[in-house]
CSV table of C-alpha atoms in Angstrom, one decimal:
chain,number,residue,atom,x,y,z
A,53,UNK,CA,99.3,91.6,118.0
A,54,UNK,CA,99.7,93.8,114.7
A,55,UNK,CA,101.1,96.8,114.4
A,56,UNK,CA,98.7,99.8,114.2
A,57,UNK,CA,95.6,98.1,116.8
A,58,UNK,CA,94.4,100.3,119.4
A,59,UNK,CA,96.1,97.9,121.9
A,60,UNK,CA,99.6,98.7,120.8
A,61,UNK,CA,98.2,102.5,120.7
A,62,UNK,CA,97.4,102.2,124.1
A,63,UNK,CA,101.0,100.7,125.0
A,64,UNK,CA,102.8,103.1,123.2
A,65,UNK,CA,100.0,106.0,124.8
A,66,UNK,CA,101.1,104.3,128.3
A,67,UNK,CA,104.8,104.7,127.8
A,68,UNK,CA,104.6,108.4,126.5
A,69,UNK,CA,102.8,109.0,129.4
A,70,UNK,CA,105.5,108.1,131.8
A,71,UNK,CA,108.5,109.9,129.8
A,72,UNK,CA,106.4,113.0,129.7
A,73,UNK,CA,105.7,112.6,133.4
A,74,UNK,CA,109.2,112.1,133.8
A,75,UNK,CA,110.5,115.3,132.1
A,76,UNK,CA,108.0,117.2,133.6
A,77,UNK,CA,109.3,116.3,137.4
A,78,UNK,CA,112.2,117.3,136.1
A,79,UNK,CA,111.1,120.7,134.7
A,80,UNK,CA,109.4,121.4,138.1
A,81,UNK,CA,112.8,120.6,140.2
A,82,UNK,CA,115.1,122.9,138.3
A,83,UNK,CA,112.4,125.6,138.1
A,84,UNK,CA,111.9,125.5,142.0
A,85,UNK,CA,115.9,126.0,142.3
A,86,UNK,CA,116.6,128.9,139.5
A,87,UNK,CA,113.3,130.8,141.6
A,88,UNK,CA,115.3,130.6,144.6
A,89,UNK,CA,118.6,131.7,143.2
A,90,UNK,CA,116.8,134.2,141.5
A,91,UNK,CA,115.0,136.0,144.1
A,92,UNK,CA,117.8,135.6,146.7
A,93,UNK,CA,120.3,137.3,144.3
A,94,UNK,CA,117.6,140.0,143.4
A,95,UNK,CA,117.5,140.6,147.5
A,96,UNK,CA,121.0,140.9,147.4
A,97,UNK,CA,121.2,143.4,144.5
A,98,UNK,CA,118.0,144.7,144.5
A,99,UNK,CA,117.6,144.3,140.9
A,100,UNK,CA,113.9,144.7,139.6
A,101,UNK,CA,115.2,142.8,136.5
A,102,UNK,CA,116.4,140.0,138.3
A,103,UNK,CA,113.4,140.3,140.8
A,104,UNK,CA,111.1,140.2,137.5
A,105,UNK,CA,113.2,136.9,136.0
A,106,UNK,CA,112.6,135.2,139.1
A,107,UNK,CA,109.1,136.0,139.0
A,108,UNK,CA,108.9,134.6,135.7
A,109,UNK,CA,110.7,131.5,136.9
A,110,UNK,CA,108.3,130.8,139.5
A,111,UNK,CA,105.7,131.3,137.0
A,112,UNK,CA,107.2,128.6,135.3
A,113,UNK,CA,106.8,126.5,138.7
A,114,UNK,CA,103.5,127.2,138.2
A,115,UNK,CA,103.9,125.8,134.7
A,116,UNK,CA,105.2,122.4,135.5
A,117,UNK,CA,102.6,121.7,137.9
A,118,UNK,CA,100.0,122.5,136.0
A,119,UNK,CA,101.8,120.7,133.0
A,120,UNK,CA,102.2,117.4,135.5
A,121,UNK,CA,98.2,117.7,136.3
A,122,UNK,CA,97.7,118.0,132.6
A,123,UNK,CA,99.8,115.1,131.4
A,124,UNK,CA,97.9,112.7,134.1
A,125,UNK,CA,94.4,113.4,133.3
A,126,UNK,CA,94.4,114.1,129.6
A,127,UNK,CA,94.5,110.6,128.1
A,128,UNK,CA,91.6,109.0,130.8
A,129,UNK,CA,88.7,108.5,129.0
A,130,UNK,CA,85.4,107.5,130.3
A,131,UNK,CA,81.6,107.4,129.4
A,132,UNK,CA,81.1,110.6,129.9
A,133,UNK,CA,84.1,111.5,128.1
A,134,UNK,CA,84.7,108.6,125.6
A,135,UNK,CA,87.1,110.6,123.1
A,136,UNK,CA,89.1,111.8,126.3
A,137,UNK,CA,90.5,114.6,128.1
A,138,UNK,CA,93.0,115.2,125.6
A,139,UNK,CA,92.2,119.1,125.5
A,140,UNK,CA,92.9,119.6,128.9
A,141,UNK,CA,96.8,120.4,127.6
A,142,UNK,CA,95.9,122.8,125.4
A,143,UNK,CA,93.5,124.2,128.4
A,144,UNK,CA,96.4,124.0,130.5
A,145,UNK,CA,98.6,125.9,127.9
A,146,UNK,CA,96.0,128.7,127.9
A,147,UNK,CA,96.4,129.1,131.3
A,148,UNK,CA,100.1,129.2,131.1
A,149,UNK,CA,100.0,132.0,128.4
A,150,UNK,CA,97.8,134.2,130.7
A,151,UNK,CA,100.2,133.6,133.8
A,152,UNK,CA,102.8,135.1,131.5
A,153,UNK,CA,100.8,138.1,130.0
A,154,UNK,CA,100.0,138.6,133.7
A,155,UNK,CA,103.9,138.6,134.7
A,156,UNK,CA,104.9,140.5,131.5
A,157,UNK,CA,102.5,143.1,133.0
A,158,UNK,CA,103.3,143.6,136.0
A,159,UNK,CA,107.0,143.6,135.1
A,160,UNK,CA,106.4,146.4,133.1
A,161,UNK,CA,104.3,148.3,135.9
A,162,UNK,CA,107.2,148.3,138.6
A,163,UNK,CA,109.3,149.4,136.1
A,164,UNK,CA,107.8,152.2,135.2
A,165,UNK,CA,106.1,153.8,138.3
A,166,UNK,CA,109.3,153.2,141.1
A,167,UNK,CA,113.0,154.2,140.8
A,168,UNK,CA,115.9,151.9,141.3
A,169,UNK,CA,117.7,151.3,144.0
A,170,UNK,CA,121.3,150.8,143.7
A,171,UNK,CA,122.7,148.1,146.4
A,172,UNK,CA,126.5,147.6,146.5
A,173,UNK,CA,127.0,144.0,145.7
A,174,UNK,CA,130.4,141.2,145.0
A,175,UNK,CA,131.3,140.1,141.4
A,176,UNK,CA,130.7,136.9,142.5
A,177,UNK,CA,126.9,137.9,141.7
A,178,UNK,CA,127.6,138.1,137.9
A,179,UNK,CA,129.8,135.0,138.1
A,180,UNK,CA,126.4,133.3,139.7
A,181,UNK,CA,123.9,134.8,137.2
A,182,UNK,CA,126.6,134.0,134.0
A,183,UNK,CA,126.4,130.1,135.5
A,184,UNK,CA,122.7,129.7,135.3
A,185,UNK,CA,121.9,131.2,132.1
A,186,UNK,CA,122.5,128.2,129.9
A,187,UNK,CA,120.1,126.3,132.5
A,188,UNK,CA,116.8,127.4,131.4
A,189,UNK,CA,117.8,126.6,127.6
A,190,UNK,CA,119.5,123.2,128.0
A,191,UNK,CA,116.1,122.4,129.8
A,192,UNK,CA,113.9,123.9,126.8
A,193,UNK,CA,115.5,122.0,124.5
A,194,UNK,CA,114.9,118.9,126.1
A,195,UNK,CA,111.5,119.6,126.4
A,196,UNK,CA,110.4,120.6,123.6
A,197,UNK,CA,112.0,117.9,121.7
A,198,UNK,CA,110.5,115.5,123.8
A,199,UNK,CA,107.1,117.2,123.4
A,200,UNK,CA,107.3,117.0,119.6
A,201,UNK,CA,108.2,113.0,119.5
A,202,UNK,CA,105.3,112.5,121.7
A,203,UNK,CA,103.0,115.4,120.5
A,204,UNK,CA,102.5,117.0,123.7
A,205,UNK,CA,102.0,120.9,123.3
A,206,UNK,CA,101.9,121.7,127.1
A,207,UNK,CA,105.3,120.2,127.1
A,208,UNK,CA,106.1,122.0,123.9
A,209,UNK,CA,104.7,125.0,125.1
A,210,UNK,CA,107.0,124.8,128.6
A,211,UNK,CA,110.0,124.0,126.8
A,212,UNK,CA,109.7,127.1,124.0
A,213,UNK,CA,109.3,129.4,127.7
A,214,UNK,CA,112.5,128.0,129.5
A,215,UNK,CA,114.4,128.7,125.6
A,216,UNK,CA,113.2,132.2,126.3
A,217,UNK,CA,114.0,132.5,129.5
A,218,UNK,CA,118.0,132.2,128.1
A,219,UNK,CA,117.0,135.7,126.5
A,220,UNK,CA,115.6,137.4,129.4
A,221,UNK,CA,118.7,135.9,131.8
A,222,UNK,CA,121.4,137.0,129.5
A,223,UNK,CA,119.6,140.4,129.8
A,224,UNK,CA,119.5,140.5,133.7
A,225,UNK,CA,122.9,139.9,133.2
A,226,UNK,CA,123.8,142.6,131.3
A,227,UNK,CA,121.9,144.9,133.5
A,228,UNK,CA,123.7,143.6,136.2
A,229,UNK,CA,127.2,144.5,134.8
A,230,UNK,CA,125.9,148.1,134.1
A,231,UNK,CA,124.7,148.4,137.7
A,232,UNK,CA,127.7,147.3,138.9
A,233,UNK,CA,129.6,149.8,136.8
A,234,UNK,CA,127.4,152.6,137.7
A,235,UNK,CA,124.8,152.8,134.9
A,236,UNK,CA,121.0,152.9,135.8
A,237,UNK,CA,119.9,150.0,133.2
A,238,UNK,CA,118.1,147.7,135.7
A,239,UNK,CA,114.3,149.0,134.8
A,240,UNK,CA,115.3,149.2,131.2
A,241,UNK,CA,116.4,145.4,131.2
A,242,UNK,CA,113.0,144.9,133.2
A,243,UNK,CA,110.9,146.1,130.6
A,244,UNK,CA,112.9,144.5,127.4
A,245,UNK,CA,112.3,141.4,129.5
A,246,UNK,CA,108.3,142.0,129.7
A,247,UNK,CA,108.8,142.4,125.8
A,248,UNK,CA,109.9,138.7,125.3
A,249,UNK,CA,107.6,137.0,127.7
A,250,UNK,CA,104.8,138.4,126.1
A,251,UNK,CA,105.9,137.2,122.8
A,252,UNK,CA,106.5,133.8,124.7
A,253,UNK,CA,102.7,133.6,125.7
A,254,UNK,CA,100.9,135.3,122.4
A,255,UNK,CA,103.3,132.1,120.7
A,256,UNK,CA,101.7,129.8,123.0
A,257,UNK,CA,98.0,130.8,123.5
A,258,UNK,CA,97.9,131.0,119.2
A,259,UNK,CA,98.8,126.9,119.0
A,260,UNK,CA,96.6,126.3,122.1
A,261,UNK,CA,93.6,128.3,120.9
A,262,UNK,CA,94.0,126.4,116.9
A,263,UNK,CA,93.7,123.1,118.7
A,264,UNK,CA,90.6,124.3,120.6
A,265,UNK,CA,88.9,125.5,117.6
A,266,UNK,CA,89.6,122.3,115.8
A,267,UNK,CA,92.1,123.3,113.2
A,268,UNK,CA,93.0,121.4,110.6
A,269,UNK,CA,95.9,119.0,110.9
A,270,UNK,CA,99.2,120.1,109.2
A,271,UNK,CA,99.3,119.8,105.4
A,272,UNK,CA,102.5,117.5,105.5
A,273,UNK,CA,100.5,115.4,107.7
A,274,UNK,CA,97.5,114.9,106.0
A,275,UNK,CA,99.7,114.4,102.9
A,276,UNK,CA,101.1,111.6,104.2
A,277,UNK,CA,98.4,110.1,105.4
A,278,UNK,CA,96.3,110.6,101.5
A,279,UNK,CA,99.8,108.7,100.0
A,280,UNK,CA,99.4,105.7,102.6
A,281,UNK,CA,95.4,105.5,101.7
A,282,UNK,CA,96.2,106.1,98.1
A,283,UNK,CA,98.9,103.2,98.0
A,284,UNK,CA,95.8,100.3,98.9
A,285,UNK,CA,95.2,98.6,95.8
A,286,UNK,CA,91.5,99.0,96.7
A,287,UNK,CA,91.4,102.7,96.5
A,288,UNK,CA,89.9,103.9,93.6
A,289,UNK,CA,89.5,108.1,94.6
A,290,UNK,CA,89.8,109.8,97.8
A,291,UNK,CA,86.7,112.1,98.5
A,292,UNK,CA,88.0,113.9,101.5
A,293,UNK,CA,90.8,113.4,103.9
A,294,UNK,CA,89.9,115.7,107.5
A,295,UNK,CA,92.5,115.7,110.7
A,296,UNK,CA,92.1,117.5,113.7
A,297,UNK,CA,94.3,117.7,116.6
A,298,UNK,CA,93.3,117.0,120.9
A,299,UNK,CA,96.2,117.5,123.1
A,300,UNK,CA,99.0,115.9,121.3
A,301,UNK,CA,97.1,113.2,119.5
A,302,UNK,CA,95.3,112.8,115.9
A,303,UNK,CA,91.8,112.3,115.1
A,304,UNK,CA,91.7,111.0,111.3
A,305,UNK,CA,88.6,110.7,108.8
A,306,UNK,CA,88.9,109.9,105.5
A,307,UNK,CA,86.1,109.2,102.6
A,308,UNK,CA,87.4,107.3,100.0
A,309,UNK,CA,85.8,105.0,96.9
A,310,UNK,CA,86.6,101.4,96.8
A,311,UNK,CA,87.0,99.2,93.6
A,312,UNK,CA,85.3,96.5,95.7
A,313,UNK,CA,81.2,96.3,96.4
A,314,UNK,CA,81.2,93.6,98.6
A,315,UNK,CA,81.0,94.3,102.4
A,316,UNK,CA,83.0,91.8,104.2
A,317,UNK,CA,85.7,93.0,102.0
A,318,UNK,CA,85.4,96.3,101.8
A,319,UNK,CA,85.2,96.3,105.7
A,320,UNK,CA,88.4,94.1,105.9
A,321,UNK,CA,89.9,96.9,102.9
A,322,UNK,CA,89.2,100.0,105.8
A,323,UNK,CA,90.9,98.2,108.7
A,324,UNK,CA,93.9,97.6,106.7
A,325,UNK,CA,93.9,101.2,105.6
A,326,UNK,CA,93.4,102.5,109.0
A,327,UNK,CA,96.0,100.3,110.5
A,328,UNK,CA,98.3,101.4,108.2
A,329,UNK,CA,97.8,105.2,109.6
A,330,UNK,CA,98.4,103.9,112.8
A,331,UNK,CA,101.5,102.4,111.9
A,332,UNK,CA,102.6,105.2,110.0
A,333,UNK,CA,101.6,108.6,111.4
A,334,UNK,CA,102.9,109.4,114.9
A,335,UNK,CA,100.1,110.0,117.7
A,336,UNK,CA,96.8,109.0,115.7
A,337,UNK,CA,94.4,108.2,117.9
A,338,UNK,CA,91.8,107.9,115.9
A,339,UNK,CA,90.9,106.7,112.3
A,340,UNK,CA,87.0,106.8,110.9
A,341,UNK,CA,87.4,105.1,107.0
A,342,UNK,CA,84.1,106.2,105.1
A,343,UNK,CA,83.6,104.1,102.2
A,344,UNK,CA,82.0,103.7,99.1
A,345,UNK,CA,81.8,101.0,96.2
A,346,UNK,CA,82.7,102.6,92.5
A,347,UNK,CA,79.8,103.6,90.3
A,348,UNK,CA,80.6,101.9,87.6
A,349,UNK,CA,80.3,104.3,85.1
A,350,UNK,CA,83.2,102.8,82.6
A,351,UNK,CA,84.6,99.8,82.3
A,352,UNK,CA,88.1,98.4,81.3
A,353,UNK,CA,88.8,95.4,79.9
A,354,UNK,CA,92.6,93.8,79.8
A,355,UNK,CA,93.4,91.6,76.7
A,356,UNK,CA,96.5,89.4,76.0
A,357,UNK,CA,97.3,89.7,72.2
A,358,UNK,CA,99.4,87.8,69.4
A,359,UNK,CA,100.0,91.1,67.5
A,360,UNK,CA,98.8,94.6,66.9
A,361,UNK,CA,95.8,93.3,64.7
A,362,UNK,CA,93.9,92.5,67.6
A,363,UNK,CA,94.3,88.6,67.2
A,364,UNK,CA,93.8,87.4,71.6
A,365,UNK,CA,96.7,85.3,72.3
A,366,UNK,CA,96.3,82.0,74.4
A,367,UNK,CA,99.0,82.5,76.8
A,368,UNK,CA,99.4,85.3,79.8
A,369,UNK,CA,103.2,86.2,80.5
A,370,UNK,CA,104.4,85.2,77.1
A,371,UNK,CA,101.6,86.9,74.8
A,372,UNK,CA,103.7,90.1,72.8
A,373,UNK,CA,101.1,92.4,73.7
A,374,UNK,CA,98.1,93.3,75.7
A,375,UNK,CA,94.7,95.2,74.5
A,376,UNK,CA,93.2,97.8,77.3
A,377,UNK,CA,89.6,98.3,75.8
A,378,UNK,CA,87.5,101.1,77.4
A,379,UNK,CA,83.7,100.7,77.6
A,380,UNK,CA,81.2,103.4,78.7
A,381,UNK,CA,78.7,100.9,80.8
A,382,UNK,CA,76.1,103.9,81.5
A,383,UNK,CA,76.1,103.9,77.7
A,384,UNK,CA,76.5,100.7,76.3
A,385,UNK,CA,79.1,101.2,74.3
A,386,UNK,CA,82.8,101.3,73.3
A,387,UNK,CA,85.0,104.2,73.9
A,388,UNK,CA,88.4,103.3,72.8
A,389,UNK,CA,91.4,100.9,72.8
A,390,UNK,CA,95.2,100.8,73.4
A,391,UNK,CA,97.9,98.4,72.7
A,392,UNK,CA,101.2,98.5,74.5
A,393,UNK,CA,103.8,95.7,74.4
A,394,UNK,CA,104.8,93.3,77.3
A,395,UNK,CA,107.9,94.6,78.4
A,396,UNK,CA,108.0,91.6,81.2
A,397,UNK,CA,107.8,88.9,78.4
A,398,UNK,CA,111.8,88.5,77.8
A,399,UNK,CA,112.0,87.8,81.4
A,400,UNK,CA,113.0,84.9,82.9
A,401,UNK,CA,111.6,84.6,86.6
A,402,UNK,CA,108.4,85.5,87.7
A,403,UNK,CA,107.2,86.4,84.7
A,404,UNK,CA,103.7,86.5,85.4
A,405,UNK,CA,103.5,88.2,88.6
A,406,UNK,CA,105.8,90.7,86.5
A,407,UNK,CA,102.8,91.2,83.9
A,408,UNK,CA,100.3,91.2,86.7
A,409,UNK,CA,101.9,93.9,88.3
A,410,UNK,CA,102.1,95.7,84.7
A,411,UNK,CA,98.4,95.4,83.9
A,412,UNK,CA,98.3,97.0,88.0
A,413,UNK,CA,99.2,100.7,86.7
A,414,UNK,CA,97.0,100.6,83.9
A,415,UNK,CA,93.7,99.9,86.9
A,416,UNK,CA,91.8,97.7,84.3
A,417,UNK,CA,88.2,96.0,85.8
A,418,UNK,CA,88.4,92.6,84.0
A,419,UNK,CA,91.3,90.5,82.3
A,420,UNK,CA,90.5,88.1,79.5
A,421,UNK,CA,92.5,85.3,78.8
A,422,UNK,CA,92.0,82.0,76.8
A,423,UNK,CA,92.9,79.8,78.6
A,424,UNK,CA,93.1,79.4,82.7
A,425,UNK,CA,96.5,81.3,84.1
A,426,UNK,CA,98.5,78.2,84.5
A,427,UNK,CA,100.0,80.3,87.7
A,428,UNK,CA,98.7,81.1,91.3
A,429,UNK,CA,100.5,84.1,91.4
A,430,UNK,CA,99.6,86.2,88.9
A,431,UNK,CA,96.1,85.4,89.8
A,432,UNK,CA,96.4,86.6,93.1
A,433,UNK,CA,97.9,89.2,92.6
A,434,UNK,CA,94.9,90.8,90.3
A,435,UNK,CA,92.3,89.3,92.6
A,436,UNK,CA,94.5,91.3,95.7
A,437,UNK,CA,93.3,94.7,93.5
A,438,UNK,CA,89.5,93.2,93.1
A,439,UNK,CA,91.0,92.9,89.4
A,440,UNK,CA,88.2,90.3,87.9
A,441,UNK,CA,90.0,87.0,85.3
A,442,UNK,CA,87.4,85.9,83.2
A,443,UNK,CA,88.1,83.4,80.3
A,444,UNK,CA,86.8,84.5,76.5
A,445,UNK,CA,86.1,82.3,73.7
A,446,UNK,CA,86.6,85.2,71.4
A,447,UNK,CA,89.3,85.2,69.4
A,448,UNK,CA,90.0,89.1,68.1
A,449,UNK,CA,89.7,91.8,69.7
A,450,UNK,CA,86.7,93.2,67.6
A,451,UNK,CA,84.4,89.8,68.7
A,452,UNK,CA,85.4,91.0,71.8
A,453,UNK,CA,83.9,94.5,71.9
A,454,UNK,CA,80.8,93.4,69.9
A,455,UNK,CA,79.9,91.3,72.8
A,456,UNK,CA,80.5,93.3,75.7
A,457,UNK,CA,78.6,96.2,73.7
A,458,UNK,CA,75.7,93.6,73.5
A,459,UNK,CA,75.7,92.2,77.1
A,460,UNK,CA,76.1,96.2,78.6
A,461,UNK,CA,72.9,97.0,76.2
A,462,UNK,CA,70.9,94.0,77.6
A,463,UNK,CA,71.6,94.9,80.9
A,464,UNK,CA,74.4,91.8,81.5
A,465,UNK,CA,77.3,93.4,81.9
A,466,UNK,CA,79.0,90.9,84.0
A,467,UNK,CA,78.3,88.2,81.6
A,468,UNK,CA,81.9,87.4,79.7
A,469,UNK,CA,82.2,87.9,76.8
């Protein structure tokens, strides 16, 4: 099976699934335990900030149950639904976000509209609260950078919560210590922590809501992805490159112009392209190549040469130089010319695959020779890029233009010259 088939995406799709699954049960475990702590401390102390951060734990419950629902029903596809249910994480991130406005709100409520109520409590409180601070962001962490290798923003989205929860504990804590000592901070921590959990929910309805309107695809990414379609020998231009994202996966469509007219290859010239992507770019699910042959508007003609006089040499790797003879074909009629040397001649192995390689960069159409190139190679090589070898009678450079001016003017421009 190679690399880049929708078989291996759906293997690769298959084990995502069960890590993210996986982190997720976690996620929901650990949440579960820092609600009860939380709220059986807040009892104890009757602290509205501590009674507000384990609200906003047992939102995050909430979270990871709807994050588990999420993860499971997002990648089935059906006829109904033949792209997926990839959306229903960013749906389900939505949600989240409005569970925490709601929370932020109601912190901010209490807080303001009762007074607090001071409840003698042991030291061993703070020593409690102090352990599980580092909880919530040794979690996040995890999360979120197992969200981003497998592009899963309800994962992402849970993780960046639990790094803020770290925030709104160390508060409580801090509140704690002033209770403790006397000072009246409790509602003030209360509403600082309403502060940061709506920040936490703006940041994650934003990334939801881009995905929902189908916002483009990060530049870096779709950069990438125009340097792999760009490196195909059969690319001539790329029209338009368009990504979108669903869930944590990639749709992918891409109009570009191909130096080759025929079907079959051209087809065979998409698939390659589009499993490259695959291979390349994390999480595509999807890759549309739109193609289009080159309108031959100019030509380019590749010449081996004796010397700069224009004299056509009869050999390949060894000739000094080579001509690189532009023709407008619309026209009928020659543009200009260049001569550069052959800086491959001196070598010693592989010579002509070397000069085939050369004559790559320059993107000529056709490449006259003499006689036959006495290697496969080279050959093959120029025939990989839909590079046309044609042999030529002519002997100078200037025979050669005269006919290709005639043949474009009759209307034969794929007759050699």
């Amino acid at each position: 099976m190679q690399a880049g088939t929708p078989e291996k995406t759906a293997t690769i799709t298959r084990m995502s699934e069960s890590r993210l699954l996986r982190v997720a049960s976690y996620s929901l475990i650990i949440n579960i335990g820092l609600v009860l702590t939380k709220l059986g401390l807040s009892i104890i102390t009757g602290s509205l900030a501590l009674r507000a951060d384990g609200i906003h734990s047992f939102v995050d419950v909430i979270m990871s149950v709807a994050l588990i629902v999420g993860i499971l029903i997002s990648s089935r596809k059906s006829r109904q639904y033949p792209y997926g249910l990839y959306k229903v994480e960013n749906i389900v991130s939505i949600v989240i976000a409005f569970l925490v406005f709601l929370t932020a709100y109601e912190i901010v409520i209490e807080a303001l509209s009762t007074e607090g109520m001071y409840v003698p409590y042991g030291g061993w409180v703070l020593a409690v609260v102090a352990l599980i601070i580092p909880v919530p962001y040794l979690l996040g962490a995890y999360e979120v950078r197992v969200g981003k290798k497998y592009f899963s923003p309800s994962l992402i989205a849970d993780g960046k919560q639990h790094k803020v929860d770290v925030l709104t504990s160390s508060i409580v804590f801090f509140a704690l210590i002033g209770q403790y000592l006397g000072y009246p901070l409790d509602h003030v921590a209360a509403i600082i922590i309403a502060i940061f959990v709506f920040h936490s929910g703006w940041g994650i309805l934003k990334d939801s809501m881009r995905t929902l309107l189908d916002a483009s695809v990060d530049y870096p990414t779709l950069d990438r992805i125009r340097s792999i379609i760009r490196s195909d020998p059969m690319v001539k231009n790329i029209v338009s490159v368009t990504g979108r994202s669903s869930g944590r996966y990639i749709f992918v469509e891409a109009i570009v112009t191909l130096t080759e007219s025929d079907f079959d290859k051209a087809h065979h010239a998409s698939e390659r392209i589009e499993g490259k992507i695959r291979e390349q770019v994390p999480n595509v699910d999807r890759v549309l190549i739109h193609y289009e042959p080159e309108e031959a508007t100019h030509l380019r003609y590749a010449v081996p040469l004796q010397d700069r006089d224009g004299t056509v040499s009869p050999h390949f790797g060894d000739a000094p130089y080579f001509a690189f003879i532009d023709f407008n074909a619309a026209a009928g009629r020659f543009e200009k010319q260049e001569i550069i040397p052959n800086e491959a001649r001196e070598e010693d192995r592989r010579k002509g695959i070397l000069v085939a390689k050369m004559l790559l960069a320059h993107r000529p159409d056709i490449v006259l020779t003499r006689k036959p190139i006495s290697e496969k190679g080279p050959e093959c090589v120029l025939q990989a890029a839909n590079i046309e070898v044609r042999e030529t009678g002519a002997e100078t450079v200037a025979a050669i233009i005269r006919q290709v001016e005639q043949g474009l003017q009759d209307g034969k421009a794929s007759e050699e010259p």
